[in-house]
Amino acid sequence: MLIRIQFLVGGFLLALTAFTQQAPSYNWHNPVDNPFPVIEGQAWPAAALQAPYDRFPARAEKELNPNVWNISHSSAGLYLKFKTNASDIIVRYVVKGSREMTHMPATGVSGVDLYAIDPNGQLKWAPARHSFGDTVEYRFSNLVVSREFPGKDYEYRLYFPLYNSVAWLSIGVPGNSSFHFMPVSPEKPIVVYGTSIAQGACASRPGMAWTALLQQQLDRPLINLGFSGSGKLEPAVIALMNEIDARVYVLDCVPNLTQRAGITEKELENRIWAAVKALKEKRPQVPVLLVDHSGGAENNIMDTAAQHDYENANKVLQRSFDKMKAAGITGIYLLTNKEIGLGVYSTVDGLHPNDVGMMEYAKAYEKSIRTILQEPTGLLTTTIPVTQYRDGYYDWRSRHNEIITGNKSTAPRIVFLGNSIIHYWGGRPAAPLSRGADSWNEFLEPAGVKNFAFGWDRIENVLWRVYHDELDGFDAAQVWVMIGTNNLTINTDGEITAGLNRLIDAIKVRQPAASIVLSGILPRRELEKRIVALNTRIATLAGQLKVQYVNPGIVLLNGHKKIDESLFEDGLHPNAAGYKKLAVAIKPYLKK
């Protein structure tokens, strides 16, 4: 018996030792310790904050309603972007308040939510095993973002608790995995001032709050200034909003400004006018979106007293909106409760949305804001703006940010929008490799051409970039569109021309004085015949849109209308000799 016990104990110790040896060690990363800012959803720098995950600067305490100040410590709307190739991720953090509420789960109140973006710009969600103790822990295991491009670093987004304050947070990945935080976006944010509904009640997870869903759908930074029970269009909050150079201001405070809340019709109208006037006086070019109370008869909730209260407040908002328009106030918009469209399955309590309602909110907001920003989408993949991360030579989003930053210092004269054929030709912003720098420097650089092409881009990726400020803030003389070859293997000719149509329209909105050149798709091995037919359609489209059509790719064909192999590296990308022929063909069309 003693021998058997010794054997079992010895075996247990050997197994424990083996397990210990196999268990991976983790490297931990605290966003607060990062040398550059990485916390998205904050409008003020870390040095101005009382605590790292606050939503208002410390100086605001003296001006704000105490309720607003206290709630501003919650991390609603904050999120991190990071890249890793890890298949296992652990998030540990400490929260300061109660972990759950009676009508909202702990996973929404105090939890985190993790998403990844795959090579084609599609969002993936990561389920987790979580434990709520003195330290909250979320474990995300067996993560595979893409089987098409395995082992790469992928972009993740970690959304923070909606109704709790984060004291500290750290992200762990296995020691053999890569990890780095991504910088905050340089784009102007959408700023939302609202109530508990905007803060996130009653989403099951932080990523399901309508503000988070909207941020995902528009892929723009968003500042969440939602305050439970305290979104009341107060001048102190409006003054802080005015410090933010926003893309759009959203005022969604009517649910806290009804007669049941002690607000008379006259007081509500006065607050609406004062808020809009203050925003417009400071930043007249920034659109302001006013939003109805989402309740009322439209959602079939059987509480006639509540319905009357909600509908009456909305009538005041509509009347105020009409008066402001009549008074000549421009750049204001209204999102109605009918457009939001909550129904009997949309709320937890007749007021606060559940996840169904949050989706309905987000869809209505997306439609409204896309109209305001002139960013329409279609049903075809070529008409839906999206990012990508298919090329291993460079970082797609970093190049996008570099272009936006560069435009501010040196306004481009001529812009080339394209894919890897143009990206790796030459020019600036510099690419990680160059196959035709001599011809670029001889023919294109002197004309002031900037290279806004990205390897592996499709039409929908260029559309995303145009929607996201690459053509904003300067007046170009000419914009060239040389995109579509990467759509050939996944889209029909009709889908390609529809995407080009949407892209040209987007360019015209942002560069109304520029001449636009639409290039035929350059020839590639085994697809020469199809490209000839497609280019005929593209030429017709150019005529319909009243832009110039050119087809420089014909110089890369031989006498049999096949590609001249001596001018190509791989049947798709030209070599130096091919690029020189292209440059000579393009030069006569460059704007003088």
Coordinates of C-alpha atoms in Angstrom, one line a residue:
M1 CA 0.0 0.0 0.0
L2 CA 2.8 2.4 0.9
I3 CA 4.6 1.7 -2.4
R4 CA 1.3 2.3 -4.3
I5 CA 0.8 5.7 -2.5
Q6 CA 4.4 6.7 -3.2
F7 CA 3.9 5.8 -6.9
L8 CA 0.7 7.8 -7.1
V9 CA 2.2 10.8 -5.4
G10 CA 5.3 10.6 -7.6
G11 CA 3.1 10.3 -10.7
F12 CA 1.1 13.3 -9.6
L13 CA 4.2 15.4 -9.0
L14 CA 5.6 14.4 -12.4
A15 CA 2.3 15.3 -14.1
L16 CA 2.2 18.6 -12.2
T17 CA 5.8 19.4 -13.2
A18 CA 5.0 18.6 -16.9
F19 CA 1.9 20.8 -16.8
T20 CA 3.9 23.6 -15.2
Q21 CA 6.6 23.4 -17.8
Q22 CA 4.0 23.5 -20.6
A23 CA 1.9 26.3 -19.2
P24 CA 2.9 29.4 -21.2
S25 CA 4.1 32.5 -19.5
Y26 CA 2.3 35.7 -20.3
N27 CA 3.5 39.2 -21.1
W28 CA 1.3 42.0 -19.7
H29 CA 0.5 45.3 -21.3
N30 CA -1.0 48.3 -19.5
P31 CA -2.4 51.0 -21.8
V32 CA -1.7 53.7 -19.3
D33 CA 2.0 52.9 -19.4
N34 CA 2.2 53.2 -23.2
P35 CA 4.4 56.0 -24.5
F36 CA 1.7 57.4 -26.9
P37 CA -2.1 57.8 -26.3
V38 CA -4.1 54.6 -27.1
I39 CA -7.4 55.0 -25.2
E40 CA -10.1 55.8 -27.8
G41 CA -13.2 57.6 -26.9
Q42 CA -11.5 60.3 -24.8
A43 CA -11.5 63.9 -26.0
W44 CA -8.9 65.2 -23.6
P45 CA -5.3 64.2 -23.0
A46 CA -4.3 62.0 -20.1
A47 CA -2.5 64.8 -18.4
A48 CA -5.8 66.7 -18.1
L49 CA -7.7 63.8 -16.5
Q50 CA -8.2 63.0 -12.8
A51 CA -8.1 59.3 -13.5
P52 CA -6.9 57.5 -16.7
Y53 CA -10.3 56.2 -17.8
D54 CA -12.3 59.3 -17.1
R55 CA -14.4 61.0 -19.8
F56 CA -14.1 64.6 -18.7
P57 CA -11.0 66.7 -17.7
A58 CA -10.4 67.2 -14.0
R59 CA -11.1 71.0 -14.2
A60 CA -14.7 70.2 -15.2
E61 CA -15.6 69.1 -11.7
K62 CA -16.0 72.8 -10.7
E63 CA -18.5 73.5 -13.5
L64 CA -20.5 70.3 -13.8
N65 CA -23.6 69.1 -12.1
P66 CA -22.3 66.6 -9.4
N67 CA -24.4 63.8 -10.9
V68 CA -22.8 64.3 -14.3
W69 CA -19.3 64.6 -12.8
N70 CA -19.7 61.4 -10.9
I71 CA -21.0 59.5 -13.9
S72 CA -18.3 60.8 -16.1
H73 CA -15.9 58.5 -14.2
S74 CA -17.6 55.5 -15.9
S75 CA -15.8 54.2 -18.9
A76 CA -18.7 54.1 -21.3
G77 CA -17.6 54.5 -24.9
L78 CA -13.9 53.9 -24.2
Y79 CA -12.0 51.2 -26.1
L80 CA -8.6 50.1 -27.1
K81 CA -7.2 49.1 -30.4
F82 CA -4.2 46.7 -30.5
K83 CA -2.6 44.2 -32.8
T84 CA -1.5 40.7 -31.9
N85 CA -1.1 37.2 -33.3
A86 CA -2.0 35.6 -30.0
S87 CA -4.6 32.8 -30.0
D88 CA -5.2 33.4 -26.3
I89 CA -5.7 36.8 -24.6
I90 CA -6.4 37.5 -20.9
V91 CA -7.8 40.9 -19.7
R92 CA -7.6 41.7 -16.0
Y93 CA -8.9 44.8 -14.4
V94 CA -10.4 46.3 -11.3
V95 CA -13.7 48.3 -11.2
K96 CA -14.6 50.8 -8.5
G97 CA -18.4 50.5 -8.3
S98 CA -21.2 47.9 -8.1
R99 CA -20.8 45.2 -10.7
E100 CA -24.4 44.8 -11.8
M101 CA -27.8 46.5 -11.8
T102 CA -31.3 45.2 -11.4
H103 CA -32.2 45.5 -15.1
M104 CA -28.8 45.2 -16.7
P105 CA -26.4 42.3 -16.5
A106 CA -22.9 42.5 -15.0
T107 CA -21.4 41.8 -18.4
G108 CA -22.8 45.1 -19.6
V109 CA -22.3 47.1 -16.4
S110 CA -18.8 45.9 -15.6
G111 CA -17.7 43.6 -18.4
V112 CA -15.4 44.1 -21.4
D113 CA -16.0 43.1 -25.0
L114 CA -13.5 42.0 -27.6
Y115 CA -13.7 42.1 -31.4
A116 CA -11.1 41.5 -34.2
I117 CA -11.1 42.7 -37.7
D118 CA -10.3 40.1 -40.4
P119 CA -8.2 40.7 -43.6
N120 CA -11.3 41.8 -45.5
G121 CA -12.4 44.3 -42.9
Q122 CA -15.1 42.1 -41.4
L123 CA -15.7 42.2 -37.6
K124 CA -15.3 39.0 -35.6
W125 CA -16.5 38.6 -32.0
A126 CA -14.5 36.8 -29.3
P127 CA -16.5 34.9 -26.6
A128 CA -14.9 34.7 -23.2
R129 CA -14.8 32.9 -19.9
H130 CA -15.1 35.6 -17.2
S131 CA -15.0 35.8 -13.5
F132 CA -16.1 38.8 -11.4
G133 CA -14.0 39.1 -8.2
D134 CA -11.9 41.8 -6.6
T135 CA -10.1 41.6 -9.9
V136 CA -12.2 40.9 -13.0
E137 CA -10.8 38.5 -15.5
Y138 CA -11.8 37.7 -19.1
R139 CA -10.1 34.8 -20.9
F140 CA -10.4 34.7 -24.6
S141 CA -9.1 31.3 -26.0
N142 CA -8.5 29.5 -29.2
L143 CA -8.8 32.7 -31.3
V144 CA -8.5 32.3 -35.1
V145 CA -9.2 35.5 -37.0
S146 CA -8.5 34.2 -40.5
R147 CA -7.7 30.8 -41.9
E148 CA -6.8 32.5 -45.2
F149 CA -3.9 34.5 -43.6
P150 CA -3.0 32.6 -40.4
G151 CA -0.4 33.8 -37.9
K152 CA -0.6 37.4 -38.8
D153 CA -1.0 40.3 -36.4
Y154 CA -4.7 41.3 -36.5
E155 CA -6.4 44.4 -35.2
Y156 CA -8.5 43.9 -32.0
R157 CA -10.9 46.3 -30.3
L158 CA -11.6 46.0 -26.6
Y159 CA -14.6 47.9 -25.3
F160 CA -14.7 49.0 -21.7
P161 CA -17.5 48.7 -19.0
L162 CA -20.5 50.9 -19.6
Y163 CA -21.6 51.6 -16.1
N164 CA -18.4 51.3 -14.0
S165 CA -15.1 53.1 -13.4
V166 CA -11.9 51.2 -14.3
A167 CA -9.2 51.6 -11.7
W168 CA -6.5 49.7 -13.7
L169 CA -6.4 47.3 -16.6
S170 CA -3.8 45.0 -18.2
I171 CA -3.9 42.7 -21.2
G172 CA -1.9 39.5 -21.3
V173 CA -0.7 37.4 -24.2
P174 CA 1.5 34.4 -24.3
G175 CA 5.2 35.3 -24.2
N176 CA 5.8 34.0 -27.7
S177 CA 3.1 36.2 -29.2
S178 CA 3.4 39.7 -30.6
F179 CA 1.5 42.6 -29.2
H180 CA 1.4 46.3 -29.6
F181 CA -1.2 49.1 -29.0
M182 CA -2.4 51.1 -31.9
P183 CA -2.5 54.9 -31.7
V184 CA -5.7 56.8 -31.4
S185 CA -7.4 57.7 -34.7
P186 CA -6.5 61.2 -36.1
E187 CA -10.1 61.5 -37.5
K188 CA -12.6 63.9 -36.0
P189 CA -15.0 62.1 -33.7
I190 CA -18.8 61.9 -33.5
V191 CA -19.7 63.4 -30.2
V192 CA -22.9 62.1 -28.5
Y193 CA -24.5 63.9 -25.6
G194 CA -27.3 61.9 -24.1
T195 CA -29.0 59.9 -21.3
S196 CA -28.7 56.4 -19.9
I197 CA -29.7 55.1 -23.3
A198 CA -26.6 56.7 -24.8
Q199 CA -24.4 55.6 -21.9
G200 CA -25.4 52.0 -22.7
A201 CA -28.4 50.9 -20.7
C202 CA -29.3 48.1 -21.0
A203 CA -26.9 46.4 -23.4
S204 CA -25.8 42.9 -22.5
R205 CA -22.2 43.7 -23.5
P206 CA -20.2 47.0 -24.0
G207 CA -20.0 46.3 -27.7
M208 CA -23.7 46.1 -28.0
A209 CA -24.4 49.7 -26.8
W210 CA -25.8 51.6 -29.7
T211 CA -22.9 54.1 -29.6
A212 CA -20.4 51.2 -29.9
L213 CA -22.4 49.6 -32.7
L214 CA -22.5 53.0 -34.5
Q215 CA -18.7 53.4 -34.0
Q216 CA -18.3 49.9 -35.6
Q217 CA -20.6 50.6 -38.5
L218 CA -19.2 54.0 -39.4
D219 CA -15.6 52.9 -38.3
R220 CA -15.1 56.4 -36.9
P221 CA -14.0 57.6 -33.4
L222 CA -17.0 58.3 -31.1
I223 CA -17.1 60.2 -27.8
N224 CA -19.8 58.9 -25.5
L225 CA -21.1 61.7 -23.2
G226 CA -24.1 59.7 -22.0
F227 CA -25.1 60.2 -18.4
S228 CA -27.7 58.1 -16.7
G229 CA -30.6 60.3 -15.6
S230 CA -28.5 63.4 -16.2
G231 CA -28.4 64.1 -19.9
K232 CA -30.2 67.5 -19.7
L233 CA -28.6 69.8 -22.3
E234 CA -26.8 71.6 -19.5
P235 CA -24.6 74.6 -20.6
A236 CA -21.5 73.2 -18.8
V237 CA -21.6 70.0 -20.8
I238 CA -22.3 72.0 -24.1
A239 CA -19.3 74.2 -23.3
L240 CA -17.1 71.1 -22.9
M241 CA -18.5 69.6 -26.2
N242 CA -17.4 72.9 -27.9
E243 CA -13.8 72.1 -27.0
I244 CA -14.0 69.0 -29.2
D245 CA -13.4 69.5 -33.0
A246 CA -16.1 67.1 -33.9
R247 CA -17.3 65.6 -37.2
V248 CA -20.9 65.6 -35.9
Y249 CA -22.5 66.7 -32.6
V250 CA -25.5 64.6 -31.4
L251 CA -28.0 65.9 -28.9
D252 CA -30.1 62.9 -27.6
C253 CA -31.3 64.3 -24.2
V254 CA -35.1 64.4 -24.6
P255 CA -35.7 61.3 -22.5
N256 CA -34.4 63.2 -19.5
L257 CA -36.3 66.4 -20.3
T258 CA -40.0 65.4 -20.2
Q259 CA -42.7 66.8 -18.0
R260 CA -42.4 63.7 -15.8
A261 CA -38.9 64.8 -15.2
G262 CA -40.1 68.2 -14.1
I263 CA -39.3 70.0 -17.3
T264 CA -41.9 72.3 -18.8
E265 CA -42.4 72.7 -22.5
K266 CA -41.0 76.2 -22.4
E267 CA -37.9 75.1 -20.5
L268 CA -37.3 72.2 -22.9
E269 CA -37.6 74.6 -25.9
N270 CA -35.2 77.1 -24.2
R271 CA -32.6 74.3 -23.6
I272 CA -32.8 73.0 -27.1
W273 CA -32.3 76.5 -28.6
A274 CA -29.5 77.4 -26.1
A275 CA -27.6 74.2 -26.8
V276 CA -27.8 74.5 -30.6
K277 CA -27.0 78.2 -30.5
A278 CA -23.9 77.6 -28.4
L279 CA -22.6 74.8 -30.6
K280 CA -23.2 76.7 -33.8
E281 CA -21.7 80.0 -32.6
K282 CA -18.4 78.2 -31.7
R283 CA -18.3 75.7 -34.6
P284 CA -20.8 76.7 -37.3
Q285 CA -19.5 74.1 -39.8
V286 CA -20.1 71.1 -37.6
P287 CA -23.5 69.4 -38.2
V288 CA -25.8 69.0 -35.2
L289 CA -28.2 66.1 -35.0
L290 CA -31.2 66.4 -32.7
V291 CA -32.9 63.2 -31.7
D292 CA -36.5 62.4 -30.6
H293 CA -37.5 60.4 -27.5
S294 CA -37.5 56.9 -28.8
G295 CA -40.7 55.9 -26.8
G296 CA -44.3 56.6 -27.5
A297 CA -47.1 55.1 -29.5
E298 CA -44.7 54.0 -32.3
N299 CA -43.3 51.1 -30.1
N300 CA -46.7 49.8 -29.0
I301 CA -46.0 50.0 -25.2
M302 CA -49.3 50.1 -23.3
D303 CA -48.7 53.0 -20.9
T304 CA -50.8 55.9 -22.1
A305 CA -49.4 58.4 -19.5
A306 CA -45.8 57.6 -20.6
Q307 CA -46.8 57.7 -24.3
H308 CA -48.3 61.2 -23.8
D309 CA -45.2 62.4 -22.0
Y310 CA -42.8 61.1 -24.7
E311 CA -44.9 62.3 -27.6
N312 CA -45.4 65.8 -26.1
A313 CA -41.6 66.2 -25.6
N314 CA -41.1 65.2 -29.3
K315 CA -43.6 67.7 -30.4
V316 CA -41.6 70.4 -28.6
L317 CA -38.4 69.2 -30.3
Q318 CA -40.1 69.2 -33.7
R319 CA -41.5 72.7 -33.2
S320 CA -38.1 74.0 -32.0
F321 CA -36.4 72.4 -35.0
D322 CA -38.8 73.9 -37.4
K323 CA -38.4 77.4 -35.8
M324 CA -34.6 77.1 -36.0
K325 CA -34.7 76.1 -39.7
A326 CA -37.1 79.0 -40.4
A327 CA -34.7 81.3 -38.5
G328 CA -31.9 80.4 -40.9
I329 CA -29.9 78.1 -38.7
T330 CA -28.1 75.7 -41.1
G331 CA -26.5 72.3 -40.6
I332 CA -29.1 71.0 -38.1
Y333 CA -30.9 67.6 -38.6
L334 CA -33.6 65.6 -36.8
L335 CA -33.8 61.9 -36.2
T336 CA -37.4 61.0 -35.3
N337 CA -38.7 58.2 -33.0
K338 CA -40.4 56.7 -36.1
E339 CA -37.1 56.4 -37.8
I340 CA -35.6 54.7 -34.7
G341 CA -38.5 52.4 -34.8
L342 CA -38.4 50.6 -31.4
G343 CA -41.1 47.9 -31.0
V344 CA -42.5 45.6 -28.4
Y345 CA -39.4 43.5 -28.4
S346 CA -36.9 46.4 -28.2
T347 CA -36.7 47.4 -24.6
V348 CA -36.1 46.1 -21.1
D349 CA -38.7 48.3 -19.4
G350 CA -40.5 50.3 -22.1
L351 CA -37.7 52.8 -22.2
H352 CA -34.2 51.4 -22.1
P353 CA -33.2 49.3 -25.2
N354 CA -32.2 45.7 -24.9
D355 CA -29.8 44.3 -27.6
V356 CA -32.6 44.3 -30.2
G357 CA -33.4 47.9 -29.5
M358 CA -29.7 48.9 -29.5
M359 CA -29.4 47.4 -33.0
E360 CA -32.4 49.4 -34.1
Y361 CA -31.0 52.6 -32.6
A362 CA -27.6 52.0 -34.3
K363 CA -29.1 51.4 -37.7
A364 CA -31.2 54.5 -37.6
Y365 CA -28.3 56.6 -36.5
E366 CA -26.0 55.1 -39.2
K367 CA -28.6 56.0 -41.9
S368 CA -29.0 59.5 -40.6
I369 CA -25.3 60.3 -40.1
R370 CA -24.3 58.7 -43.4
T371 CA -26.8 61.1 -45.0
I372 CA -25.3 64.1 -43.1
L373 CA -21.7 63.2 -44.0
Q374 CA -22.6 62.2 -47.6
E375 CA -21.3 58.6 -47.1
P376 CA -24.0 56.4 -48.7
T377 CA -23.6 52.7 -48.9
G378 CA -25.2 50.2 -51.2
L379 CA -26.1 46.5 -51.2
L380 CA -23.2 45.3 -53.4
T381 CA -19.9 44.6 -51.7
T382 CA -18.2 47.2 -54.0
T383 CA -20.5 49.9 -52.7
I384 CA -19.9 49.1 -48.9
P385 CA -16.9 51.0 -47.6
V386 CA -14.6 48.7 -45.6
T387 CA -10.9 48.4 -44.5
Q388 CA -8.6 45.6 -45.4
Y389 CA -5.4 44.0 -44.1
R390 CA -4.3 41.5 -46.8
D391 CA -0.9 42.8 -47.7
G392 CA 2.1 41.8 -45.5
Y393 CA 4.4 44.5 -46.8
Y394 CA 2.9 47.4 -44.9
D395 CA 0.3 48.4 -42.2
W396 CA -2.9 49.6 -44.0
R397 CA -4.3 51.8 -41.3
S398 CA -0.9 53.4 -40.5
R399 CA -0.6 54.3 -44.2
H400 CA -4.1 55.9 -44.1
N401 CA -3.1 57.9 -41.0
E402 CA 0.2 59.0 -42.7
I403 CA -1.7 60.3 -45.7
I404 CA -4.1 62.4 -43.5
T405 CA -1.2 63.8 -41.5
G406 CA 0.8 64.5 -44.7
N407 CA -2.1 66.3 -46.3
K408 CA -2.1 68.8 -43.5
S409 CA 1.5 69.8 -44.0
T410 CA 1.7 69.5 -47.8
A411 CA -1.5 69.7 -49.9
P412 CA -1.4 67.3 -52.8
R413 CA -1.7 68.7 -56.3
I414 CA -2.5 65.4 -58.1
V415 CA -3.7 62.3 -56.3
F416 CA -3.5 58.7 -57.6
L417 CA -5.9 56.3 -56.0
G418 CA -5.1 52.7 -56.7
N419 CA -3.9 49.3 -55.6
S420 CA -0.4 47.6 -55.4
I421 CA 0.3 48.3 -59.0
I422 CA 0.5 52.0 -58.2
H423 CA 1.5 51.6 -54.5
Y424 CA 4.7 49.9 -55.3
W425 CA 5.6 52.0 -58.3
G426 CA 7.2 54.9 -56.3
G427 CA 6.5 58.3 -55.0
R428 CA 5.2 59.6 -51.7
P429 CA 4.1 58.5 -49.1
A430 CA 7.0 56.1 -49.4
A431 CA 6.2 52.4 -49.8
P432 CA 8.2 49.6 -48.3
L433 CA 9.3 48.6 -51.8
S434 CA 9.5 50.3 -55.2
R435 CA 9.5 48.6 -58.6
G436 CA 9.6 51.7 -60.8
A437 CA 11.1 54.6 -58.9
D438 CA 13.1 55.9 -61.8
S439 CA 10.2 56.5 -64.1
W440 CA 8.0 57.8 -61.2
N441 CA 10.7 60.4 -60.3
E442 CA 11.2 61.3 -64.0
F443 CA 7.6 61.7 -65.1
L444 CA 5.2 61.8 -62.1
E445 CA 7.0 63.5 -59.3
P446 CA 7.7 66.7 -61.1
A447 CA 4.0 67.0 -61.8
G448 CA 3.2 66.9 -58.1
V449 CA 1.6 63.4 -58.0
K450 CA 1.0 61.9 -54.6
N451 CA 0.7 58.1 -54.3
F452 CA -2.5 57.3 -52.4
A453 CA -2.5 53.7 -53.6
F454 CA -2.6 50.7 -51.2
G455 CA -1.5 47.1 -51.9
W456 CA -4.4 44.6 -52.2
D457 CA -7.0 47.4 -52.2
R458 CA -10.3 46.9 -53.9
I459 CA -12.9 49.5 -54.9
E460 CA -14.7 49.3 -51.5
N461 CA -11.4 49.9 -49.7
V462 CA -10.7 53.1 -51.6
L463 CA -14.3 54.1 -50.9
W464 CA -13.6 53.8 -47.2
R465 CA -10.5 55.9 -47.5
V466 CA -12.3 58.6 -49.4
Y467 CA -15.0 58.6 -46.8
H468 CA -12.4 58.8 -44.1
D469 CA -10.8 62.1 -44.9
E470 CA -8.0 61.3 -47.4
L471 CA -9.4 63.8 -49.8
D472 CA -10.5 66.4 -47.2
G473 CA -8.9 69.7 -46.2
F474 CA -7.2 70.6 -49.5
D475 CA -8.1 71.4 -53.2
A476 CA -6.5 69.0 -55.7
A477 CA -6.1 69.9 -59.3
Q478 CA -6.7 66.3 -60.4
V479 CA -7.7 62.9 -58.9
W480 CA -6.9 59.7 -60.8
V481 CA -8.9 56.5 -60.1
M482 CA -6.9 53.4 -61.0
I483 CA -8.7 50.6 -59.1
G484 CA -10.6 47.4 -59.7
T485 CA -8.1 44.7 -60.6
N486 CA -8.4 43.1 -57.2
N487 CA -12.2 42.9 -57.6
L488 CA -11.9 40.8 -60.8
T489 CA -11.8 37.5 -59.0
I490 CA -14.7 38.1 -56.6
N491 CA -17.1 40.5 -58.5
T492 CA -19.0 40.7 -61.7
D493 CA -18.3 43.5 -64.2
G494 CA -21.6 45.1 -63.2
E495 CA -20.6 45.1 -59.6
I496 CA -17.3 46.6 -60.4
T497 CA -18.8 49.5 -62.5
A498 CA -21.4 50.1 -59.7
G499 CA -18.6 50.4 -57.2
L500 CA -16.7 52.8 -59.5
N501 CA -19.8 54.9 -59.9
R502 CA -20.2 55.2 -56.1
L503 CA -16.5 56.0 -55.7
I504 CA -16.6 58.8 -58.4
D505 CA -19.6 60.3 -56.7
A506 CA -17.8 60.4 -53.4
I507 CA -14.7 62.0 -54.9
K508 CA -16.9 64.7 -56.5
V509 CA -18.4 65.6 -53.2
R510 CA -15.0 66.1 -51.5
Q511 CA -13.1 67.5 -54.5
P512 CA -15.7 69.5 -56.5
A513 CA -13.1 71.6 -58.3
A514 CA -10.7 68.8 -59.3
S515 CA -10.7 67.1 -62.7
I516 CA -11.3 63.4 -62.3
V517 CA -9.6 60.8 -64.5
L518 CA -11.0 57.3 -64.5
S519 CA -8.5 54.8 -65.8
G520 CA -9.3 51.5 -67.4
I521 CA -8.2 48.5 -65.5
L522 CA -4.6 47.5 -66.4
P523 CA -4.1 44.2 -68.3
R524 CA -3.2 41.0 -66.4
R525 CA -2.3 37.5 -67.5
E526 CA -5.2 35.3 -68.5
L527 CA -7.8 38.1 -68.0
E528 CA -7.0 40.3 -71.0
K529 CA -10.2 39.5 -72.9
R530 CA -12.4 40.2 -69.9
I531 CA -10.6 43.4 -69.1
V532 CA -11.2 44.7 -72.6
A533 CA -14.9 44.2 -72.3
L534 CA -15.0 45.6 -68.8
N535 CA -13.0 48.7 -69.8
T536 CA -15.6 49.4 -72.5
R537 CA -18.2 49.5 -69.7
I538 CA -15.9 51.8 -67.6
A539 CA -15.5 54.1 -70.6
T540 CA -19.3 54.4 -70.9
L541 CA -19.5 55.0 -67.2
A542 CA -17.0 57.8 -67.4
G543 CA -19.0 59.5 -70.1
Q544 CA -22.2 59.2 -68.0
L545 CA -20.4 60.8 -65.0
K546 CA -18.7 63.4 -67.2
V547 CA -15.2 62.5 -66.1
Q548 CA -12.2 61.8 -68.3
Y549 CA -11.5 58.2 -69.3
V550 CA -8.0 57.0 -70.1
N551 CA -6.7 53.5 -70.9
P552 CA -2.9 53.6 -70.5
G553 CA -2.7 49.8 -70.0
I554 CA -2.8 49.2 -73.7
V555 CA 0.9 50.0 -73.9
L556 CA 1.6 46.8 -71.9
L557 CA 0.0 44.5 -74.5
N558 CA 1.7 42.7 -77.4
G559 CA 0.4 42.4 -81.0
H560 CA -1.8 39.5 -80.0
K561 CA -3.6 41.6 -77.3
K562 CA -2.0 39.6 -74.6
I563 CA 0.3 41.1 -71.9
D564 CA 3.9 41.6 -73.0
E565 CA 5.6 39.3 -70.6
S566 CA 8.8 41.3 -70.9
L567 CA 7.1 44.2 -69.2
F568 CA 5.8 42.3 -66.1
E569 CA 7.2 40.7 -63.0
D570 CA 4.4 38.3 -62.4
G571 CA 1.7 38.8 -65.0
L572 CA 0.1 41.6 -62.9
H573 CA 2.7 44.0 -61.6
P574 CA 4.9 45.7 -64.2
N575 CA 8.6 45.7 -64.0
A576 CA 10.8 48.8 -64.4
A577 CA 10.4 48.8 -68.2
G578 CA 6.7 48.3 -67.9
Y579 CA 6.4 51.2 -65.5
K580 CA 8.3 53.5 -67.8
K581 CA 5.9 52.7 -70.6
L582 CA 3.0 53.5 -68.3
A583 CA 4.6 56.7 -67.2
V584 CA 5.0 57.9 -70.8
A585 CA 1.4 57.0 -71.6
I586 CA 0.1 58.8 -68.5
K587 CA 2.1 62.0 -68.7
P588 CA 0.1 63.7 -71.4
Y589 CA -3.1 63.5 -69.2
L590 CA -1.6 65.0 -66.1
K591 CA -3.0 68.3 -65.2
K592 CA -0.6 71.1 -66.1

